[in-house]
Coordinates of C-alpha atoms in Angstrom, one line a residue:
X1 CA 150.3 104.4 149.2
X2 CA 152.7 101.7 150.7
X3 CA 153.0 103.9 153.8
X4 CA 149.0 104.2 154.1
X5 CA 148.7 100.2 153.9
X6 CA 151.5 99.8 156.3
X7 CA 149.9 102.1 158.9
X8 CA 146.7 100.3 158.4
X9 CA 148.2 96.8 158.9
X10 CA 150.2 98.1 162.0
X11 CA 147.0 99.7 163.3
X12 CA 145.0 96.3 163.0
X13 CA 147.8 94.3 164.5
X14 CA 148.1 96.5 167.4
X15 CA 144.5 96.4 168.2
X16 CA 144.3 92.8 167.6
X17 CA 146.7 92.5 170.4
X18 CA 145.0 94.7 172.9
X19 CA 141.4 93.5 172.0
X20 CA 142.6 89.8 172.4
X21 CA 143.9 90.7 176.0
X22 CA 140.8 92.5 176.7
X23 CA 138.7 89.6 175.5
X24 CA 141.0 87.2 177.7
X25 CA 140.5 89.1 180.8
X26 CA 137.0 89.5 180.2
X27 CA 136.6 86.0 179.6
X28 CA 138.4 84.8 182.7
X29 CA 136.4 87.4 185.0
X30 CA 133.1 86.3 183.4
X31 CA 134.0 82.7 184.0
X32 CA 134.9 83.3 187.8
X33 CA 131.6 85.2 188.1
X34 CA 129.3 82.7 186.4
X35 CA 130.8 79.7 188.3
X36 CA 130.4 81.7 191.5
X37 CA 126.8 82.5 190.7
X38 CA 126.0 79.2 190.3
X39 CA 127.6 78.0 193.5
X40 CA 125.4 81.0 195.3
X41 CA 122.4 79.9 193.6
X42 CA 122.8 76.2 194.6
X43 CA 123.6 77.2 198.2
X44 CA 120.8 79.5 198.5
X45 CA 118.3 76.5 197.1
X46 CA 119.8 74.3 199.7
X47 CA 119.3 76.5 202.5
X48 CA 116.6 79.0 201.8
X49 CA 116.5 80.1 205.2
X50 CA 119.4 82.4 204.5
X51 CA 117.1 84.7 202.6
X52 CA 116.4 86.3 206.2
X53 CA 119.9 87.7 206.2
X54 CA 119.4 89.5 202.9
X55 CA 119.1 93.0 204.8
X56 CA 122.4 92.4 206.5
X57 CA 124.0 91.5 203.3
X58 CA 122.8 94.6 201.8
X59 CA 123.9 96.7 204.4
X60 CA 127.3 95.2 204.3
X61 CA 127.5 95.8 200.5
X62 CA 126.4 99.4 200.9
X63 CA 128.5 100.1 203.8
X64 CA 131.4 98.9 201.7
X65 CA 130.6 101.0 198.7
X66 CA 130.3 103.8 201.0
X67 CA 133.5 103.7 202.8
X68 CA 136.0 102.1 200.2
X69 CA 134.1 102.3 196.7
X70 CA 132.6 105.8 196.1
X71 CA 134.7 106.2 192.9
X72 CA 133.0 103.2 191.5
X73 CA 129.7 103.3 192.9
X74 CA 128.5 104.7 189.6
X75 CA 129.0 101.4 188.0
X76 CA 127.8 101.2 184.4
X77 CA 127.3 105.0 184.3
X78 CA 131.1 105.4 185.1
X79 CA 131.8 103.4 182.1
X80 CA 129.7 105.1 180.0
X81 CA 131.0 108.4 180.9
X82 CA 134.3 107.6 180.4
X83 CA 133.7 105.9 176.8
X84 CA 132.0 109.6 175.8
X85 CA 134.5 111.6 177.7
X86 CA 137.7 109.9 178.6
X87 CA 139.3 111.4 181.7
X88 CA 140.7 109.1 184.2
X89 CA 141.3 105.4 184.1
X90 CA 138.7 103.1 185.9
X91 CA 139.9 102.0 189.2
X92 CA 140.8 98.5 189.3
X93 CA 138.9 97.7 192.5
X94 CA 135.5 98.0 190.5
X95 CA 136.0 94.4 189.4
X96 CA 136.2 92.8 192.8
X97 CA 133.6 95.4 194.3
X98 CA 130.9 94.6 191.7
X99 CA 131.9 90.8 191.8
X100 CA 131.5 90.3 195.4
X101 CA 128.4 92.4 195.7
X102 CA 126.4 90.6 192.8
X103 CA 127.5 87.3 194.3
X104 CA 126.3 88.3 197.9
X105 CA 123.3 89.6 196.6
X106 CA 122.3 86.4 194.7
X107 CA 123.4 84.5 197.7
X108 CA 120.9 85.9 200.0
X109 CA 117.9 86.1 197.7
X110 CA 118.4 89.6 196.1
X111 CA 117.7 90.4 192.3
X112 CA 120.6 91.6 190.5
X113 CA 121.2 91.1 186.6
X114 CA 124.3 89.1 185.5
X115 CA 124.9 91.5 182.3
X116 CA 125.7 94.7 184.0
X117 CA 128.2 92.9 186.2
X118 CA 129.9 91.3 183.3
X119 CA 130.1 94.8 181.4
X120 CA 131.5 96.2 184.5
X121 CA 134.0 93.4 185.0
X122 CA 135.3 93.6 181.3
X123 CA 135.5 97.1 180.7
X124 CA 137.3 97.8 184.1
X125 CA 139.9 95.2 183.7
X126 CA 140.6 96.2 180.0
X127 CA 140.9 99.8 181.2
X128 CA 143.9 98.6 183.1
X129 CA 145.8 98.1 180.1
X130 CA 146.4 101.7 179.8
X131 CA 149.1 101.4 182.9
X132 CA 151.0 99.1 180.9
X133 CA 150.9 100.3 177.3
X134 CA 150.8 103.6 175.5
X135 CA 147.4 104.0 175.0
X136 CA 145.9 107.7 174.1
X137 CA 143.0 109.1 176.0
X138 CA 140.9 109.0 173.1
X139 CA 141.9 105.3 172.3
X140 CA 140.6 104.3 175.6
X141 CA 137.0 104.7 174.0
X142 CA 137.8 101.6 171.8
X143 CA 139.5 99.6 174.9
X144 CA 136.3 100.1 177.0
X145 CA 134.0 99.4 174.4
X146 CA 135.7 96.1 173.3
X147 CA 136.2 95.3 177.1
X148 CA 132.5 95.9 177.7
X149 CA 131.3 94.0 174.9
X150 CA 133.6 90.9 175.6
X151 CA 132.3 91.1 178.9
X152 CA 128.6 91.1 178.1
X153 CA 129.3 88.2 175.2
X154 CA 131.1 86.0 177.7
X155 CA 128.5 86.4 180.3
X156 CA 125.4 85.4 178.2
X157 CA 127.3 83.0 175.9
X158 CA 126.5 85.1 172.6
X159 CA 129.6 86.5 171.2
X160 CA 127.5 88.2 168.4
X161 CA 125.5 89.9 171.1
X162 CA 128.7 91.1 172.7
X163 CA 129.9 92.5 169.4
X164 CA 126.8 94.4 169.0
X165 CA 126.7 95.5 172.3
X166 CA 130.1 97.0 172.2
X167 CA 129.4 99.2 169.0
X168 CA 126.0 100.3 170.5
X169 CA 127.5 101.4 173.9
X170 CA 129.1 104.5 172.5
X171 CA 125.6 105.7 171.5
X172 CA 122.9 103.8 173.4
X173 CA 120.0 102.9 171.1
X174 CA 121.7 103.6 167.8
X175 CA 124.1 101.0 166.2
X176 CA 127.2 102.5 164.7
X177 CA 130.2 100.6 163.3
X178 CA 132.5 102.1 166.1
X179 CA 135.2 99.9 167.0
X180 CA 133.5 96.9 165.1
X181 CA 136.9 95.0 164.5
X182 CA 138.0 95.3 168.3
X183 CA 134.6 94.3 169.6
X184 CA 134.6 91.4 167.4
X185 CA 138.0 90.1 168.4
X186 CA 137.6 91.0 172.1
X187 CA 134.1 89.3 172.4
X188 CA 134.9 86.0 170.6
X189 CA 138.0 85.8 172.6
X190 CA 136.1 86.2 175.8
X191 CA 133.5 83.8 174.8
X192 CA 136.2 81.1 173.7
X193 CA 138.0 81.6 177.1
X194 CA 134.6 81.1 179.1
X195 CA 134.0 77.9 177.0
X196 CA 137.3 76.5 177.6
X197 CA 137.0 77.1 181.4
X198 CA 133.4 75.6 181.2
X199 CA 131.6 78.6 182.7
X200 CA 128.0 77.7 183.2
X201 CA 125.6 79.5 180.9
X202 CA 121.9 79.6 181.0
X203 CA 120.0 76.9 179.2
X204 CA 116.9 77.8 177.6
X205 CA 114.4 75.2 175.6
X206 CA 113.8 75.4 172.2
X207 CA 110.5 76.9 171.2
X208 CA 108.4 76.6 167.7
X209 CA 108.0 80.1 166.2
X210 CA 104.4 80.4 165.6
X211 CA 102.7 81.5 162.3
X212 CA 101.8 85.1 161.9
X213 CA 98.2 85.5 163.3
X214 CA 96.6 88.0 165.6
X215 CA 98.3 86.8 168.6
X216 CA 101.6 87.3 167.1
X217 CA 100.8 90.8 165.9
X218 CA 99.5 91.6 169.4
X219 CA 102.8 90.6 170.9
X220 CA 104.8 92.4 168.5
X221 CA 102.8 95.7 169.0
X222 CA 103.1 95.2 172.7
X223 CA 106.8 94.7 172.4
X224 CA 106.8 98.1 170.5
X225 CA 104.8 99.9 173.3
X226 CA 107.0 98.7 175.9
X227 CA 110.2 100.1 173.9
X228 CA 108.4 103.5 173.8
X229 CA 107.6 103.4 177.3
X230 CA 111.2 102.5 178.3
X231 CA 112.4 105.2 176.3
X232 CA 109.9 107.8 177.8
X233 CA 111.0 106.5 181.2
X234 CA 114.9 107.0 180.4
X235 CA 114.2 110.6 178.9
X236 CA 112.0 111.3 182.0
X237 CA 115.0 110.3 184.6
X238 CA 117.2 112.3 182.7
X239 CA 115.2 115.3 182.8
X240 CA 114.8 114.9 186.5
X241 CA 118.2 114.5 187.2
X242 CA 119.3 117.5 185.1
X243 CA 116.6 120.1 184.7
X244 CA 117.1 122.9 182.3
X245 CA 115.7 126.4 182.8
X246 CA 114.6 126.7 179.3
X247 CA 112.2 123.6 179.8
X248 CA 110.4 125.0 182.7
X249 CA 107.8 127.0 180.6
X250 CA 106.9 123.7 178.7
X251 CA 106.5 121.8 182.3
X252 CA 104.3 124.5 183.5

């Protein structure tokens, strides 16, 4: 009984340490990203003419990935694949590639989300701990999930969202209590670091929640329909990429 309790305590101490480092790295990376993103946005607003250079920036990003970043071009899909089937440590240059690429995109007026960038930053940097500590391949799932959640939480300024994201990333669309402790520690440490570094987060005005009426019900049903459409689209893209012979009769 005592041996079991001792192993459990050691396990939590070990992963508190790893998760805290993961959150620390994700917090610093997300802070650098958000500060750089604010600079890029302000610069573009002051000189809107630079939007004409967007094709050049896009070509440069594509050329760089083609020649030097083919092994990280998959982005979030690479992280998801490693979480589901750990094989090889994510190359460390994923972080600077996605950071510079996203900043250049925003600087020249392109459209790119910050969440995906933060997830790649957090997960790729956290995975580098494998080079310094003895972490089994299966344990990398935990490390990647914690790093991804920490990056997400630090970037959007919502640590609880990072916790949920980290648990959900193992099985997209279904919430499981997978690595909840590690995701919790990493996400809150990441958010704390970004707060200490005064990383700029988006501020939204407060709104009043309307009473339940026909309009609210309509919006609720509209959201439900959009969710089903997004699920259908996701399934269709997977089917298009990996056609199966046993489905051809159905399609025909």
